[in-house]
Amino acid sequence: MNTHLLLQLVVNGLIVGALYGVVAMSFVLIYKASQVVNFAQGEFLLIGAWVCWWLLTTYQLPFLVGMGITFAFMLVFGIALQVVVLRPLIGEPIISVIMVTIGLSIFFQALCKWLFGVFAQPFPPIFQTQSVQVLGLEIQTVYLMSLGISVAMMAGFAWFFRYSKHGLAMRATAFNQQVAQSLGISVRNVFAMAWAISAVVSSVAGIVVGIVNGVSSALSLYGIKVFPAVILGGLDSVVGAVIGGLVIGVLENVAQYVDGQYLHWGNLYEIVPFYVLVVILMIKPYGLFGTRDIERV
Amino acid sequence: MATQSLIPAGDYRSTYAADTTIFPTAGSRYAVWAALALLCFAPLVLDRYWLSLLIQIGYFAVAALGLNILVGFTGQISIGHAAFFGFGAFASAWLSNNYGIPVFFAIPLAGVLTTAIGLIFGLPAARLKGLYLAIATLAAQYILQDFFARANWFTGGVAGTHAEAFSIFGFAFDTDHRYFYVVLAYLVLTFVLATNLMRSRDGRALVAVRDHYLSAEMMGINLTRYRTLSFGLSAFFAGIGGALYGHYLQFVSVEGFGILLSIQFLGMIIIGGLGSIMGTLMGTAFMVLVPEAMGWITDAVRGSALDRALSLKDNLSFLREMAIGLVIVLFLMFEPDGLAHRWRQIKAYWKLYPFSH
């Protein structure tokens, strides 16, 4: 048993899992606020990362400036998407809403391939040192940054929902739309805001993954990986999303370890979250922290 | 949705048989017979390209019909239909290659095998609905795809597998011109089957489950049974469609059955109209022709400034994907009831002309 490798993989899993957590949070944000399951979450990462990459490589902007412009773009993009596409669909059956986001996901994925090509593009280097030693483990600097950003994002979310006026409005809307509306909260604005914040937060995750692995269509896979995470945590729980993300990240890496050391199946790494997903859905469909709908199905 | 029909005023139906008739007017019956007759002569006049499109529409429509039973009639969501389609293709090839079963029997047997798989993956359907079910079927899609790539004994692994040509008494249907009739026969068979299913007791139970599951249960409909049953049925049609696809290409490989195809299936039934048998066919035709239309457009503008600026030809595959996504979004926004509904409205317009109501 290779303890060192296992430990390394668990640490990697936690770092990747934190990113899953961030994406899952932004997924839950949209679901909670507007009851829309966003199958195009992965494309938010993709678009954010490509826009940032394009700004940095074409105009040679400093990293933070490029990131800032990307945020502004994603903000507008998220609002526009909600207003143009999703708003007319309020009140439509769930299949319509799901299908619209799936359609959007295909569209934007193909658009990105058209505009930016199919090959992974590296970000310009940001750190001088490639990796640092932490407690005898080799950890890349970008991973540390990734972890830092993820934690900052999570803290930001916690603060936003707990203390800010808009966060309160959002929680109220999620709890009961009609009551929120009667108290003077503009539900339309809350929906648009949820999409905007979700797009911006996802783009951060996209940029971070882009720095680590290069920007490519593979980023949109995060939009699919988010499902095991949010189902595990509970579909409408922000805390659950973070925990679910961490668990799935670690699980993937441990599966890779087990696979590499003992089973030699090949790609257990990719598929194990989906087995977990099915098992959770069969046993505990509302997840660990989700609202438990008492309903006979 | 105002439903109008071409039934003349004063024609009141007084029996159940009259109410559940397939062809409400003699005109609609003649139209269907005429369309069938025209299709029978299609291989004589059409070239290979158009025939291959028609064949594609045929086998996809069979599978999409299954999905429409699940989504349109029973009100459940599946994002994993392509995996069942693929399973049917592999199962049929596997049966005919390894057990010497003639393709003629292998196709329905593949349908039965796929039904079994569909029932297994339909088990969550007994407990879940709506969104959770969508996610569960998404997982099924990935798990089955992974299985296809892994199970060498069944699918030939990543290399894919060979599928025999369809033949009866030594007469091989190995060209597009001949295979067209096989697909047409299956298409007619499955559509008649589905139409009649929906007129039967079980079909009405499925619709009741969709419309209001609690009331359905109070009326004595076994929800678990019918939900699982509709999964099985949808998988059966998917399996048949997949088998037809496999024996048409005479080669089956893992790549074809990804999530994009699943979404295309959903697109077909949404564009055609959820819960409409005829709409399934229209939607399938539309969904097959849209990517082709992108090809025709790029051919038409080849060499022009637009083509040079955007290099359309090299990006044709992306254009096709974009068209699929865009068509789904636009239909849901502007025509959520699908082509079947629009067709009814056109008919009503001409019936009522020059009055609009």
XYZ file of C-alpha atoms in Angstrom:
654
model
C 0.000 0.000 0.000
C 1.487 3.254 -1.157
C 0.575 5.657 1.636
C 2.394 8.604 0.154
C 0.607 8.294 -3.199
C -2.727 7.832 -1.496
C -2.158 10.906 0.647
C -1.146 12.920 -2.384
C -4.258 11.803 -4.221
C -6.491 12.651 -1.290
C -4.985 16.138 -1.145
C -5.466 16.548 -4.885
C -9.007 15.286 -4.446
C -9.694 17.903 -1.803
C -8.353 20.652 -4.057
C -10.331 19.513 -7.101
C -13.292 18.834 -4.830
C -13.189 22.416 -3.559
C -13.551 23.534 -7.167
C -16.439 21.117 -7.665
C -17.870 22.663 -4.524
C -17.625 26.157 -5.998
C -19.330 25.074 -9.222
C -21.925 23.138 -7.246
C -22.604 26.232 -5.133
C -23.301 28.324 -8.178
C -25.504 25.531 -9.531
C -27.450 25.407 -6.267
C -27.739 29.185 -6.286
C -29.640 29.107 -9.559
C -31.739 26.133 -8.525
C -32.661 27.645 -5.195
C -33.518 31.051 -6.538
C -35.316 30.191 -9.745
C -36.003 26.411 -9.634
C -34.068 25.970 -12.844
C -31.705 23.040 -13.194
C -28.892 24.496 -15.172
C -27.368 21.871 -17.424
C -25.277 24.659 -18.976
C -23.289 25.273 -15.797
C -20.205 23.719 -17.343
C -20.440 26.130 -20.253
C -20.213 29.063 -17.823
C -16.795 27.751 -16.834
C -15.898 27.260 -20.453
C -16.951 30.706 -21.616
C -15.356 32.459 -18.649
C -12.068 30.667 -19.131
C -11.990 31.268 -22.895
C -12.815 34.957 -22.571
C -10.122 35.451 -19.947
C -7.616 33.459 -21.999
C -8.446 35.480 -25.086
C -8.026 38.802 -23.253
C -4.729 37.725 -21.740
C -3.171 36.330 -24.898
C -4.508 38.761 -27.495
C -4.168 42.014 -25.587
C -1.376 40.987 -23.174
C -3.369 42.361 -20.264
C -2.188 41.827 -16.698
C -3.893 38.824 -15.158
C -6.062 40.695 -12.674
C -7.283 43.208 -15.255
C -8.195 40.406 -17.646
C -10.018 38.618 -14.874
C -11.917 41.776 -13.971
C -13.092 42.292 -17.536
C -14.080 38.624 -17.677
C -16.190 39.070 -14.552
C -17.937 42.073 -16.045
C -18.608 40.104 -19.209
C -19.949 37.092 -17.327
C -22.175 39.335 -15.231
C -23.787 40.762 -18.355
C -23.883 37.333 -19.977
C -25.654 35.726 -17.021
C -28.263 38.479 -16.830
C -28.809 38.450 -20.587
C -29.244 34.684 -20.607
C -31.802 34.822 -17.835
C -33.746 37.721 -19.333
C -33.744 36.560 -22.937
C -34.054 32.801 -22.648
C -35.174 31.749 -19.202
C -37.628 34.489 -18.274
C -40.188 33.590 -20.961
C -40.096 30.018 -19.663
C -41.164 30.764 -16.102
C -44.082 28.500 -15.285
C -43.370 26.065 -18.122
C -43.105 22.367 -17.236
C -39.819 21.149 -15.824
C -38.886 19.239 -18.973
C -38.991 22.425 -21.037
C -36.703 24.255 -18.659
C -34.277 21.346 -18.473
C -34.244 21.037 -22.249
C -33.627 24.742 -22.773
C -30.548 24.669 -20.590
C -29.374 21.525 -22.360
C -29.891 23.241 -25.708
C -27.944 26.249 -24.489
C -25.172 23.986 -23.313
C -24.810 22.342 -26.747
C -24.989 25.691 -28.484
C -22.331 27.414 -26.407
C -20.052 24.417 -26.403
C -20.097 24.276 -30.196
C -19.743 28.044 -30.404
C -16.639 27.949 -28.221
C -15.161 25.187 -30.357
C -15.840 27.275 -33.419
C -14.366 30.471 -32.019
C -11.405 29.086 -30.112
C -10.674 25.685 -31.647
C -10.690 22.222 -30.153
C -7.177 22.131 -28.718
C -6.342 22.898 -25.097
C -4.663 26.291 -24.779
C -2.392 27.103 -21.832
C -2.718 30.319 -19.876
C 0.324 32.561 -19.774
C 2.335 31.625 -16.657
C 1.347 33.514 -13.527
C 3.627 32.163 -10.813
C 7.397 31.948 -10.825
C 7.631 28.832 -8.704
C 5.974 25.748 -10.072
C 5.403 23.858 -6.858
C 6.034 24.017 -3.157
C 6.579 21.424 -0.449
C 3.843 21.229 2.148
C 4.349 18.632 4.861
C 6.418 16.483 2.533
C 3.838 16.643 -0.259
C 4.549 18.217 -3.595
C 1.783 20.717 -4.322
C 1.649 22.945 -7.365
C 1.379 26.643 -6.678
C -1.675 26.910 -8.878
C -3.355 24.237 -6.777
C -2.695 26.269 -3.664
C -4.102 29.326 -5.393
C -7.083 27.252 -6.508
C -7.741 26.120 -2.977
C -7.378 29.684 -1.690
C -9.793 31.036 -4.269
C -12.307 28.271 -3.606
C -12.276 28.907 0.122
C -12.569 32.647 -0.475
C -15.536 32.060 -2.762
C -17.238 29.876 -0.188
C -16.679 32.447 2.525
C -18.004 35.105 0.179
C -21.130 33.071 -0.422
C -21.641 32.549 3.304
C -21.275 36.256 3.973
C -23.493 37.215 1.056
C -26.391 35.035 2.146
C -26.089 35.830 5.811
C -25.468 39.537 5.924
C -26.100 41.280 2.604
C -29.446 42.726 1.638
C -29.498 40.974 -1.730
C -28.554 37.692 -0.147
C -31.454 37.998 2.248
C -33.773 38.822 -0.645
C -32.510 35.739 -2.419
C -33.083 33.508 0.584
C -36.551 34.906 0.997
C -37.330 34.260 -2.655
C -36.018 30.731 -2.417
C -38.157 30.123 0.649
C -41.414 31.457 -0.707
C -41.677 33.417 -3.900
C -45.118 34.876 -3.313
C -44.450 36.084 0.192
C -41.138 37.555 -0.923
C -42.884 39.416 -3.688
C -45.527 40.756 -1.366
C -42.751 42.098 0.879
C -41.431 44.218 -1.961
C -38.674 41.973 -3.238
C -38.405 42.018 -6.994
C -38.367 38.355 -7.863
C -37.352 39.155 -11.422
C -34.257 40.951 -10.211
C -33.438 38.128 -7.837
C -33.598 35.603 -10.675
C -31.356 37.738 -12.876
C -28.960 38.299 -9.999
C -28.762 34.585 -9.262
C -27.815 33.855 -12.872
C -25.280 36.673 -12.945
C -23.565 35.654 -9.712
C -23.607 32.024 -10.770
C -21.998 32.871 -14.097
C -19.280 34.963 -12.470
C -18.480 32.404 -9.773
C -18.393 29.588 -12.317
C -16.048 31.581 -14.505
C -13.624 31.852 -11.576
C -13.604 28.079 -11.364
C -13.149 27.936 -15.127
C -10.168 30.275 -15.047
C -8.559 28.338 -12.209
C -8.961 25.010 -14.004
C -7.766 26.703 -17.186
C -4.577 27.793 -15.439
C -3.993 24.272 -14.113
C -4.948 22.145 -17.130
C -5.255 24.562 -20.019
C -8.522 25.804 -21.470
C -10.463 23.298 -23.563
C -13.956 21.899 -24.032
C -13.157 19.428 -21.269
C -14.099 22.214 -18.846
C -17.756 21.707 -19.598
C -17.441 18.270 -17.987
C -17.502 20.111 -14.665
C -21.115 20.939 -15.430
C -21.883 17.208 -15.454
C -19.665 16.327 -12.483
C -21.593 18.850 -10.481
C -24.652 16.576 -10.393
C -23.185 13.885 -8.157
C -21.927 16.642 -5.857
C -25.214 18.494 -5.520
C -27.312 15.350 -5.253
C -25.045 14.046 -2.513
C -25.221 17.313 -0.625
C -28.877 17.960 -1.283
C -30.088 19.839 -4.277
C -31.009 23.033 -2.469
C -28.294 23.277 0.140
C -25.289 25.526 -0.385
C -23.367 23.884 2.447
C -24.304 20.500 1.051
C -22.930 21.505 -2.341
C -19.537 22.314 -0.829
C -19.397 19.081 1.145
C -20.697 17.085 -1.808
C -18.026 18.615 -4.033
C -15.264 17.729 -1.583
C -16.546 14.167 -1.162
C -16.817 13.594 -4.906
C -13.353 15.068 -5.504
C -11.754 12.814 -2.901
C -13.783 9.836 -4.052
C -12.633 10.234 -7.637
C -9.009 10.316 -6.617
C -9.312 7.402 -4.220
C -11.064 5.475 -7.004
C -8.128 6.283 -9.231
C -5.799 4.933 -6.569
C -7.770 1.733 -6.067
C -8.046 1.313 -9.812
C -4.363 1.900 -10.455
C -3.164 -0.292 -7.596
C -5.621 -3.167 -7.559
C -8.382 -3.262 -10.143
C -6.803 -1.999 -13.386
C -10.124 -1.256 -15.026
C -8.964 1.861 -16.739
C -11.343 4.719 -16.159
C -13.019 4.108 -12.837
C -11.975 7.674 -12.060
C -14.477 9.060 -14.539
C -17.395 6.814 -13.857
C -17.437 6.299 -10.105
C -19.310 9.560 -9.328
C -22.210 8.341 -11.456
C -22.466 5.033 -9.611
C -22.492 7.013 -6.386
C -25.154 9.244 -7.886
C -27.456 6.335 -8.648
C -26.939 4.824 -5.213
C -27.705 8.118 -3.461
C -30.795 8.638 -5.561
C -32.047 5.186 -4.623
C -31.349 5.525 -0.916
C -31.561 9.187 -0.025
C -32.728 11.266 -2.990
C -32.876 14.508 -1.050
C -29.213 14.185 -0.132
C -27.468 14.894 3.125
C -28.686 18.442 3.710
C -31.476 18.929 1.186
C -35.032 19.856 2.038
C -36.914 16.654 2.531
C -40.067 16.782 0.478
C -42.512 14.405 2.027
C -44.193 13.055 -1.020
C -45.395 9.706 -2.106
C -43.954 8.879 -5.468
C -54.374 24.799 -26.241
C -57.545 24.904 -28.258
C -57.947 21.634 -30.064
C -59.777 21.848 -33.293
C -60.340 19.027 -35.689
C -61.578 18.532 -39.161
C -64.607 16.619 -37.967
C -67.624 18.266 -39.588
C -70.151 19.946 -37.363
C -72.932 17.651 -36.265
C -70.752 14.560 -36.322
C -71.163 13.537 -32.725
C -69.435 10.415 -31.613
C -71.719 8.122 -29.767
C -69.610 5.029 -29.122
C -66.223 4.423 -27.564
C -65.102 2.775 -30.761
C -65.878 5.927 -32.724
C -64.094 8.025 -30.142
C -60.868 6.055 -30.252
C -60.741 5.625 -33.991
C -57.320 6.168 -35.532
C -58.542 8.020 -38.597
C -61.278 10.480 -37.689
C -62.090 11.276 -41.323
C -61.896 9.294 -44.521
C -59.543 11.976 -45.861
C -56.924 11.324 -43.201
C -57.072 7.610 -43.924
C -56.553 8.136 -47.647
C -53.716 10.551 -46.932
C -51.861 7.965 -44.870
C -52.375 5.243 -47.504
C -51.191 7.616 -50.208
C -48.114 8.603 -48.209
C -47.270 4.935 -47.657
C -47.703 4.156 -51.338
C -45.474 7.077 -52.267
C -42.827 5.892 -49.825
C -42.913 2.412 -51.379
C -41.848 3.912 -54.672
C -39.241 6.198 -53.099
C -36.218 3.913 -53.775
C -37.078 3.910 -57.472
C -36.732 7.663 -57.848
C -34.476 8.924 -55.064
C -30.699 8.761 -55.065
C -28.596 7.249 -52.304
C -28.142 10.460 -50.330
C -31.856 11.097 -49.926
C -32.560 7.450 -49.250
C -29.958 7.381 -46.512
C -31.617 10.419 -44.958
C -34.989 8.696 -45.094
C -33.519 5.571 -43.533
C -31.979 7.693 -40.779
C -35.325 9.326 -40.143
C -36.844 5.833 -40.025
C -34.656 4.261 -37.369
C -34.400 7.419 -35.309
C -38.177 7.791 -35.405
C -38.634 4.270 -34.038
C -36.366 5.114 -31.098
C -37.826 8.591 -30.627
C -41.276 7.041 -30.488
C -40.127 5.074 -27.465
C -38.887 8.240 -25.816
C -42.169 9.960 -26.569
C -44.043 7.161 -24.807
C -41.839 7.765 -21.787
C -41.690 11.557 -21.817
C -44.733 12.647 -23.754
C -47.257 10.106 -22.573
C -46.041 9.089 -19.121
C -44.488 12.412 -18.186
C -41.114 11.107 -17.106
C -37.779 12.456 -18.249
C -34.916 10.466 -19.662
C -31.597 11.910 -20.729
C -30.148 8.487 -21.426
C -32.049 7.318 -24.464
C -28.993 7.094 -26.727
C -27.472 4.540 -24.381
C -30.474 2.240 -24.879
C -30.343 2.907 -28.602
C -26.709 1.845 -28.528
C -27.485 -1.174 -26.398
C -29.982 -2.345 -28.995
C -27.425 -1.992 -31.769
C -24.779 -3.915 -29.855
C -27.214 -6.560 -28.639
C -28.455 -7.306 -32.132
C -24.937 -7.508 -33.544
C -23.868 -9.684 -30.610
C -26.779 -12.090 -31.010
C -26.329 -12.527 -34.737
C -22.528 -12.773 -34.572
C -22.136 -15.112 -31.624
C -25.227 -17.291 -31.662
C -25.918 -17.550 -35.353
C -29.371 -16.059 -34.910
C -30.573 -14.622 -38.226
C -30.757 -10.839 -38.214
C -34.462 -11.118 -38.894
C -34.942 -12.531 -35.383
C -32.012 -10.741 -33.797
C -33.620 -7.315 -34.148
C -36.743 -8.075 -32.091
C -34.648 -10.090 -29.634
C -32.369 -7.086 -29.229
C -35.481 -5.089 -28.459
C -36.377 -7.575 -25.738
C -32.860 -7.507 -24.249
C -32.897 -3.720 -24.234
C -36.263 -3.823 -22.496
C -34.655 -5.819 -19.703
C -31.902 -3.218 -19.348
C -34.478 -0.450 -19.514
C -36.447 -2.075 -16.703
C -33.313 -2.257 -14.552
C -32.517 1.403 -15.130
C -36.191 2.190 -14.816
C -36.197 0.959 -11.234
C -35.239 4.400 -9.925
C -38.293 5.622 -11.824
C -40.405 3.779 -9.320
C -39.062 6.075 -6.623
C -38.088 9.255 -8.415
C -39.729 11.744 -10.645
C -39.076 14.954 -12.495
C -35.686 16.375 -11.960
C -34.211 13.552 -9.908
C -35.210 11.072 -12.547
C -33.574 13.210 -15.228
C -30.342 13.114 -13.284
C -30.642 9.375 -12.645
C -31.018 8.709 -16.363
C -28.068 10.979 -17.041
C -26.063 8.687 -14.779
C -27.457 5.682 -16.672
C -26.194 7.215 -19.896
C -22.644 7.511 -18.601
C -22.650 4.133 -16.897
C -23.871 2.342 -20.033
C -21.417 4.215 -22.225
C -18.633 3.140 -19.902
C -19.921 -0.428 -20.097
C -19.848 -0.319 -23.917
C -16.228 0.764 -23.907
C -15.300 -1.894 -21.357
C -17.235 -5.004 -22.358
C -15.103 -6.503 -25.106
C -17.108 -9.720 -25.204
C -20.260 -7.795 -25.977
C -19.334 -4.715 -27.957
C -15.829 -5.363 -29.236
C -14.601 -2.654 -26.886
C -13.364 0.600 -28.334
C -12.739 -1.015 -31.722
C -16.432 -1.621 -32.273
C -18.093 -4.622 -33.773
C -19.318 -5.856 -37.100
C -23.034 -6.356 -37.719
C -24.417 -8.705 -40.354
C -26.563 -7.371 -43.155
C -30.291 -7.963 -42.878
C -31.420 -10.864 -45.041
C -34.453 -13.064 -45.610
C -34.053 -16.483 -47.276
C -30.625 -15.524 -48.533
C -31.800 -12.256 -50.041
C -29.577 -9.633 -48.485
C -30.905 -6.146 -47.836
C -27.442 -4.678 -48.054
C -27.950 -1.587 -50.175
C -29.791 1.597 -49.273
C -32.416 0.838 -51.880
C -33.262 -2.503 -50.308
C -32.724 -1.623 -46.657
C -35.200 1.231 -47.002
C -38.040 -1.296 -47.104
C -36.841 -2.994 -43.919
C -36.825 0.304 -42.059
C -40.163 1.294 -43.556
C -41.709 -1.999 -42.444
C -40.426 -1.558 -38.905
C -41.489 2.064 -38.862
C -45.040 1.225 -39.856
C -45.142 -1.698 -37.442
C -43.910 0.283 -34.453
C -46.114 3.269 -35.193
C -49.187 1.071 -35.471
C -48.123 -0.649 -32.257
C -47.678 2.631 -30.387
C -50.900 4.122 -31.722
C -52.847 1.108 -30.607
C -51.077 0.983 -27.275
C -52.268 4.488 -26.585
C -55.848 3.478 -27.342
C -55.663 0.576 -24.920
C -56.245 0.334 -21.189
C -52.499 0.404 -20.453
C -51.973 3.428 -22.675
C -54.687 5.361 -20.902
C -53.122 4.400 -17.591
C -49.819 5.890 -18.735
C -51.506 9.159 -19.686
C -53.300 9.206 -16.346
C -49.964 8.844 -14.558
C -48.680 11.833 -16.517
C -51.697 14.029 -15.950
C -52.092 13.543 -12.244
C -50.281 10.738 -10.574
C -52.181 10.982 -7.291
C -55.570 10.778 -8.948
C -54.284 7.968 -11.103
C -53.253 6.045 -8.042
C -56.587 6.656 -6.378
C -58.279 5.235 -9.435
C -56.382 2.033 -8.866
C -53.501 2.481 -11.252
C -50.354 0.865 -9.964
C -47.904 3.771 -10.288
C -44.752 1.764 -9.761
C -45.802 -0.765 -12.336
C -46.735 1.723 -15.026
C -43.743 3.948 -14.487
C -41.386 1.022 -14.796
C -43.407 -0.355 -17.686
C -43.045 2.860 -19.650
C -39.294 2.698 -19.149
C -39.307 -0.833 -20.462
C -41.430 0.146 -23.458
C -39.273 3.106 -24.308
C -36.179 0.937 -24.087
C -37.836 -1.646 -26.343
C -38.412 0.875 -29.107
C -34.929 2.297 -28.589
C -33.508 -1.209 -28.891
C -35.344 -1.881 -32.146
C -34.251 1.476 -33.552
C -30.687 0.837 -32.476
C -30.677 -2.634 -34.027
C -31.943 -1.192 -37.320
C -29.174 1.381 -37.138
C -26.535 -1.259 -36.471
C -27.560 -3.494 -39.374
C -27.806 -0.503 -41.661
C -24.228 0.637 -41.038
C -23.130 -2.997 -40.567
C -20.716 -1.661 -37.999
C -21.352 -0.488 -34.454
C -18.899 1.514 -32.386
C -19.069 3.179 -29.010
C -18.662 6.761 -30.163
C -22.092 7.179 -31.730
C -24.116 6.857 -28.550
C -23.053 9.855 -26.538
C -25.080 12.356 -24.622
C -25.485 14.480 -27.760
C -27.585 11.766 -29.398
C -29.710 11.497 -26.253
C -30.330 15.205 -26.457
C -31.146 14.920 -30.135
C -33.765 12.315 -29.260
C -35.277 14.680 -26.731
C -35.107 17.431 -29.328
C -36.982 15.244 -31.803
C -39.939 14.690 -29.532
C -40.046 18.267 -28.290
C -39.908 19.687 -31.798
C -42.462 17.171 -32.997
C -44.744 17.580 -30.038
C -44.773 15.760 -26.725
C -47.436 13.105 -26.634
C -48.060 13.026 -30.353
C -47.351 9.913 -32.377
C -47.406 11.685 -35.720
C -45.407 14.559 -34.244
C -42.604 12.140 -33.389
C -42.137 11.450 -37.071
C -42.242 15.132 -37.975
C -39.802 16.055 -35.228
C -37.404 13.295 -36.221
C -37.455 14.424 -39.831
C -36.808 17.985 -38.717
C -33.975 17.009 -36.392
C -32.285 14.851 -39.033
C -32.641 17.500 -41.717
C -31.455 20.518 -39.700
C -27.788 19.469 -39.536
C -27.994 18.473 -43.203
C -29.416 21.887 -44.004
C -26.326 23.455 -42.441
C -24.312 21.430 -44.940
C -26.432 22.680 -47.839
C -26.083 26.273 -46.685
C -22.316 26.054 -46.453
C -22.238 24.457 -49.899
C -24.372 27.279 -51.253
C -22.137 30.048 -49.930
C -18.857 28.294 -50.673
C -16.198 30.661 -51.927
C -18.104 33.793 -50.967
C -16.747 36.437 -48.614
C -18.802 35.042 -45.758
C -17.303 31.608 -46.257
C -13.754 32.960 -46.356
C -14.282 35.104 -43.268
C -15.763 32.356 -41.143
C -14.226 29.295 -42.862
C -17.606 27.621 -42.677
C -16.546 24.413 -44.385
C -13.933 23.523 -41.777
C -16.319 24.251 -38.952
C -19.298 22.419 -40.358
C -19.468 19.941 -37.489
C -19.640 22.762 -34.952
C -22.235 24.555 -37.037
C -24.348 21.422 -36.998
C -24.092 21.087 -33.230
C -24.932 24.742 -32.797
C -27.947 24.343 -35.041
C -29.187 21.432 -32.914
C -28.853 23.437 -29.702
C -30.363 26.546 -31.202
C -33.305 24.714 -32.727
C -34.146 23.124 -29.374
C -33.974 26.457 -27.547
C -35.964 28.340 -30.177
C -38.670 25.700 -30.350
C -39.087 25.680 -26.605
C -39.326 29.451 -26.524
C -41.605 30.024 -29.490
C -43.309 26.726 -30.324
C -43.401 24.675 -27.134
C -46.195 22.434 -28.377
C -44.198 21.353 -31.365
C -44.825 20.822 -35.041
C -47.844 18.575 -34.451
C -49.628 21.484 -32.822
C -48.665 23.866 -35.611
C -49.930 21.337 -38.143
C -53.294 21.167 -36.386
C -53.475 24.946 -36.419
C -52.730 25.096 -40.136
C -55.470 22.558 -40.787
C -57.889 24.508 -38.627
C -56.961 27.711 -40.419
C -57.906 26.292 -43.784
C -61.053 24.733 -42.455
C -62.253 27.984 -40.933
C -60.995 30.268 -43.688
C -61.862 33.131 -44.128
C -62.937 33.330 -40.481
C -60.260 33.013 -37.844
C -62.387 31.388 -35.145
